[in-house]
Short mmCIF file of C-alpha atoms in Angstrom, two decimals:
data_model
loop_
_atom_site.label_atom_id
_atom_site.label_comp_id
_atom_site.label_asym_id
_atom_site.label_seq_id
_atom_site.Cartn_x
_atom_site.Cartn_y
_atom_site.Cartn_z
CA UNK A 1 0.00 0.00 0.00
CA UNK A 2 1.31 3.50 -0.47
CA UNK A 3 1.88 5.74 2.22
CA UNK A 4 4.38 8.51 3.54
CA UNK A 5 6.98 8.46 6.40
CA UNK A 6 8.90 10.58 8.42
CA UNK A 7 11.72 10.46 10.10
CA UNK A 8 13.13 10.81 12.94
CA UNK A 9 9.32 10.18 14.91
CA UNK A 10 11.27 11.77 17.79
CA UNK A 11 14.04 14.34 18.33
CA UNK A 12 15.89 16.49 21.12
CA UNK A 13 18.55 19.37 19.81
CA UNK A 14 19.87 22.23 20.98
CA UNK A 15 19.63 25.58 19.86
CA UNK A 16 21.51 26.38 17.08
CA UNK A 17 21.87 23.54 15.52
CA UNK A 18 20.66 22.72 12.04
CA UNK A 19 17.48 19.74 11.66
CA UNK A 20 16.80 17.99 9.11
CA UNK A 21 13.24 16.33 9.33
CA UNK A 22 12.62 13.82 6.05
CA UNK A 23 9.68 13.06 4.22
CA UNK A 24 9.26 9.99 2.10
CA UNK A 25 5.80 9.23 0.17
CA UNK A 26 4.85 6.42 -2.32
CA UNK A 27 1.83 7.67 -3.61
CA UNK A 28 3.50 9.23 -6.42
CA UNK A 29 2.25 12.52 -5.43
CA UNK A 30 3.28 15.63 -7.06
CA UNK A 31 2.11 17.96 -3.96
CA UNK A 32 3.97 18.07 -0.74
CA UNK A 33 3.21 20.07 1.90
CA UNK A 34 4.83 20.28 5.71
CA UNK A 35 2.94 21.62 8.77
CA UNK A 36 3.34 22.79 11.79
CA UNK A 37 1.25 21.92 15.19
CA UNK A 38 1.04 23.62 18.11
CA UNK A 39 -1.43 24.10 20.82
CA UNK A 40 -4.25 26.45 20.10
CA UNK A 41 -2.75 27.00 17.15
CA UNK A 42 -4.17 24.17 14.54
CA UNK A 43 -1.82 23.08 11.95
CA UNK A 44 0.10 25.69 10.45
CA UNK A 45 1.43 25.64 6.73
CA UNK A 46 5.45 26.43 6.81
CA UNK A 47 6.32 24.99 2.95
CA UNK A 48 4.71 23.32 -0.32
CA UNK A 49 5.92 22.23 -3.88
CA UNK A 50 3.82 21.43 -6.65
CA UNK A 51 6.67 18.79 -8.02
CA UNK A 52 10.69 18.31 -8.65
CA UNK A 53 12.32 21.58 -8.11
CA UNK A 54 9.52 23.46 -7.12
CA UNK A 55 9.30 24.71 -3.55
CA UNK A 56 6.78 28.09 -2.17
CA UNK A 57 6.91 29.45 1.29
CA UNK A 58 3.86 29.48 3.28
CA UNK A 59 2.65 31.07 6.29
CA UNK A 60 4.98 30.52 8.95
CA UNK A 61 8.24 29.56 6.72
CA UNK A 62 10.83 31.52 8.42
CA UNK A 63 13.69 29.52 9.72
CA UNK A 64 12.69 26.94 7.64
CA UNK A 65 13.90 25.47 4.30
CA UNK A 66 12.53 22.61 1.76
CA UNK A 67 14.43 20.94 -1.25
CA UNK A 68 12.41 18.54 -3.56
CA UNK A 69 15.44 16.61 -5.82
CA UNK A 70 12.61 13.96 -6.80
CA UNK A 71 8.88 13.00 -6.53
CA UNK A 72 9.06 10.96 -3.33
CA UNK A 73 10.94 12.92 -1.05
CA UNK A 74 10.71 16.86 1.01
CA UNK A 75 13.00 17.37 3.39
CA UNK A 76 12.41 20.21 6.01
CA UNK A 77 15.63 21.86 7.02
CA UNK A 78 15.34 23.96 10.07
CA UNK A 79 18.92 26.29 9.47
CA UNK A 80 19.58 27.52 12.87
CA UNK A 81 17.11 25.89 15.39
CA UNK A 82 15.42 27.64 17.49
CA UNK A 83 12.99 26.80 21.01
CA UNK A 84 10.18 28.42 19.42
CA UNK A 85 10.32 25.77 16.78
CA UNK A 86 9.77 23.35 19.05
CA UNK A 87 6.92 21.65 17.68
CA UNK A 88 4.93 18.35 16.00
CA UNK A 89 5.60 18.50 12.13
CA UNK A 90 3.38 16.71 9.79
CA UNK A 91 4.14 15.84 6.04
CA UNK A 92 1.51 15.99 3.69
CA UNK A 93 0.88 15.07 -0.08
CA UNK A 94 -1.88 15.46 -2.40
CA UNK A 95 -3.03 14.03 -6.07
CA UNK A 96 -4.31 18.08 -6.78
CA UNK A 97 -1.75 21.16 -5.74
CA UNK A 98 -4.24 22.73 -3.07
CA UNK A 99 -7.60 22.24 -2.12
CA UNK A 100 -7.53 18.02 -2.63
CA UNK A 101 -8.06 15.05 -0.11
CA UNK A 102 -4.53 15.17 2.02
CA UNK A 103 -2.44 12.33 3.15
CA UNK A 104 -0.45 12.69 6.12
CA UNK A 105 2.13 11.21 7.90
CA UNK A 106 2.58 10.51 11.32
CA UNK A 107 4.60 13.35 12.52
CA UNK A 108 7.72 14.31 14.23
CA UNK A 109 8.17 15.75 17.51
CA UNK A 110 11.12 18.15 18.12
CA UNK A 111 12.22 19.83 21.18
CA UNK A 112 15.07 22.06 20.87
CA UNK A 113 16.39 22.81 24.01
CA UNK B 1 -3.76 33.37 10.65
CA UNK B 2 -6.58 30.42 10.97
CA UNK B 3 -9.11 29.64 8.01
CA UNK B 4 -11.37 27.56 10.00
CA UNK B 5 -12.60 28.22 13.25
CA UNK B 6 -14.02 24.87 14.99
CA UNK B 7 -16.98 24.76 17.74
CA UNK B 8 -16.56 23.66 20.77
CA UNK B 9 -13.02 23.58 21.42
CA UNK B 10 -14.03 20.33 23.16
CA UNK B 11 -16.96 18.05 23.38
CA UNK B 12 -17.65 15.30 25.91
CA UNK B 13 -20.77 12.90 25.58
CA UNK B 14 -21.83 9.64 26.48
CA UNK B 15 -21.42 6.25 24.21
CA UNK B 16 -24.67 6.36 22.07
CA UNK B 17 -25.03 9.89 21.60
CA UNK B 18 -24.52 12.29 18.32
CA UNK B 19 -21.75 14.77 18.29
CA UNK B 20 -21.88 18.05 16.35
CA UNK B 21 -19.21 20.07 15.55
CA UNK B 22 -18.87 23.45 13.44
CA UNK B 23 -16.39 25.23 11.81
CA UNK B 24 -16.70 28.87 10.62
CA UNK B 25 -14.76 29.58 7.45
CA UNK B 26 -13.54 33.74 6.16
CA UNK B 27 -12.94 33.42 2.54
CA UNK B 28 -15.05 31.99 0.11
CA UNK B 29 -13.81 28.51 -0.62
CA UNK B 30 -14.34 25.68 -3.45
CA UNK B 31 -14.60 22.72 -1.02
CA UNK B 32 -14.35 22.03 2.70
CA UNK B 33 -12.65 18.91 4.30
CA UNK B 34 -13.04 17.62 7.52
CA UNK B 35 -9.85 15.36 8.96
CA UNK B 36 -10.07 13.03 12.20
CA UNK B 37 -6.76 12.75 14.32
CA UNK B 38 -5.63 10.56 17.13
CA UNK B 39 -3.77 10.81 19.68
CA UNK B 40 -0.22 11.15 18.41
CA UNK B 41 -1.09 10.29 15.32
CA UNK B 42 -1.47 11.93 11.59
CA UNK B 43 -4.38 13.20 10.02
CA UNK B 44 -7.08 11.03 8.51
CA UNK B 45 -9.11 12.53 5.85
CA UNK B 46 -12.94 11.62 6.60
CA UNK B 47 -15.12 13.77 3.98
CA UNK B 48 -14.86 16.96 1.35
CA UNK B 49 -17.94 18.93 0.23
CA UNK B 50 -17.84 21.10 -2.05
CA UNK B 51 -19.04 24.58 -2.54
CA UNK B 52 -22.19 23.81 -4.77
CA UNK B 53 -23.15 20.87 -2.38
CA UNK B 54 -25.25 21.49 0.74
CA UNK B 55 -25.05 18.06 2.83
CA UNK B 56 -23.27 14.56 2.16
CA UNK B 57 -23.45 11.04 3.90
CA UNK B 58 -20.47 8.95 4.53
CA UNK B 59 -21.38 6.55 7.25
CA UNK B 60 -22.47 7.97 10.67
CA UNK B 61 -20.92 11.14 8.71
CA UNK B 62 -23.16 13.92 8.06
CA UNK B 63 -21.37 16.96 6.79
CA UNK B 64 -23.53 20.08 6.13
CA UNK B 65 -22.33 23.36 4.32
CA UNK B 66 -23.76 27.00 4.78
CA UNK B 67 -22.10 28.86 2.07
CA UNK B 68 -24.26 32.30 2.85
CA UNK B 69 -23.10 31.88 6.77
CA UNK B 70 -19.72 30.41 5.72
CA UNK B 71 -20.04 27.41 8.41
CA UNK B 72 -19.76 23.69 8.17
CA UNK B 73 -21.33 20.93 10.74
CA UNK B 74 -20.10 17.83 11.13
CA UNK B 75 -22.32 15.17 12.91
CA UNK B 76 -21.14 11.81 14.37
CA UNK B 77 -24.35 9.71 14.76
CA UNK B 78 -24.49 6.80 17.53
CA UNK B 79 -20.64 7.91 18.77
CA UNK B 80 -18.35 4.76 19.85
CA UNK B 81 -15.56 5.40 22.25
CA UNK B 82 -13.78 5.24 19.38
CA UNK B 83 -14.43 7.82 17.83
CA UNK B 84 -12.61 9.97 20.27
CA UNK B 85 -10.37 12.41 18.90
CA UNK B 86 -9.48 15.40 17.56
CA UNK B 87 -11.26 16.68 14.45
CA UNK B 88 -10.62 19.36 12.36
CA UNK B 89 -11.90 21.71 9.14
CA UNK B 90 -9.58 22.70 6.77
CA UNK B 91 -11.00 25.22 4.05
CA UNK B 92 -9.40 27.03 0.75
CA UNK B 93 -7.14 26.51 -1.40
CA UNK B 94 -4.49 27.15 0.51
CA UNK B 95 -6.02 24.42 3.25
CA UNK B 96 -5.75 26.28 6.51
CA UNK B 97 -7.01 24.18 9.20
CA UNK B 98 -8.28 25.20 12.75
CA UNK B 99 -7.46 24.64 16.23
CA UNK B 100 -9.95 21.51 16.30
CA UNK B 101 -12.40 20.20 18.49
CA UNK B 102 -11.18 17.88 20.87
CA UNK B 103 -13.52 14.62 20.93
CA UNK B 104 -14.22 12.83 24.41
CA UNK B 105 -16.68 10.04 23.52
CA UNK B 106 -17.24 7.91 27.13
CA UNK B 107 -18.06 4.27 27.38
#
């Protein structure tokens, strides 16, 4: 069955230092997405690309970076990590660029200390 | 800033009962989706309507759609205690999601 992981589930760093959060997907999606969850907050949109070599910024992207090299795979790259990043991420993909059924995976939680 | 708005931030009923939540939308929007989530877990997509439709069925699903009020409703009939979770709206095209409403469903 298809489906899209993420790794590390879990992760401690300290501040400063640059995070790397992956994103793998087999549904052959062109649309990637990566959120942001926080309390009170709902899930917050932080980057999207529509397919290979495409990458936008979205609402809360600063700090953040994304690099799409191929279909299955966005990386998140947090540059200089910082504790208000400290956060659940969720990967998304989607058959339509915006406004289709989502698939998600099943988060990572980072605390940066 | 938040697309959807969901009603009550948290709902507690009895095994048996019906569960209605809402969400409250800003923009106009083609379709809106409501997603289930778990504890710890990722989102689960459960049902889109779109714009020009005013209900739909999936289940014990009922989603409703007030386009002139910009609000959704989603109804759980006969809830299970499993059905307790977080669940969310997520509207345009640009698929902002609320805070959700957090699901207590008690055997």
């Amino acid at each position: 069955d298809a489906e899209i992981t993420q790794s590390p589930r879990h992760k401690i760093t300290e501040t400063g230092r640059q995070v790397t959060l992956a994103c793998h997907q087999t549904w052959n999606h062109n649309n990637m997405f990566w959120y942001r969850q926080d309390l009170g907050h709902g899930l917050r949109l932080i980057h999207y690309s529509y397919g290979v070599h495409d990458t936008n910024k979205g609402e809360v992207s600063d700090g953040y970076s994304v690099s799409r090299s191929n279909t299955e795979d966005l990386p998140l790259t947090l540059e200089s990590a910082a504790s208000s990043q400290t956060s659940v991420y969720f990967c998304a993909s989607s058959e339509l660029p915006m406004g289709g059924e989502l698939f998600f995976g099943e988060g990572s939680r980072l605390t940066v200390l | 800033s938040q697309q959807g708005e969901e009603d009550p931030q948290a709902l507690s009923i009895q095994e048996g009962e019906n569960a209605t939540m809402n969400c409250s939308y800003k923009t106009s929007i083609n379709n809106l989706q409501w997603y289930r989530q778990n504890s710890g877990r990722g989102l689960v997509h459960l049902i889109l309507i779109r714009s020009n439709e005013r209900e739909k069925h999936s289940g014990r699903l009922r989603v409703t759609l007030d386009t002139s009020k910009k609000s959704s409703s989603l109804l759980i009939t006969a809830s299970r205690a499993a059905d307790t979770a977080s669940y969310f709206c997520a509207t345009g095209n640009d698929m902002r999601f609320g805070a959700g409403t957090r699901l207590t469903v008690k055997p």
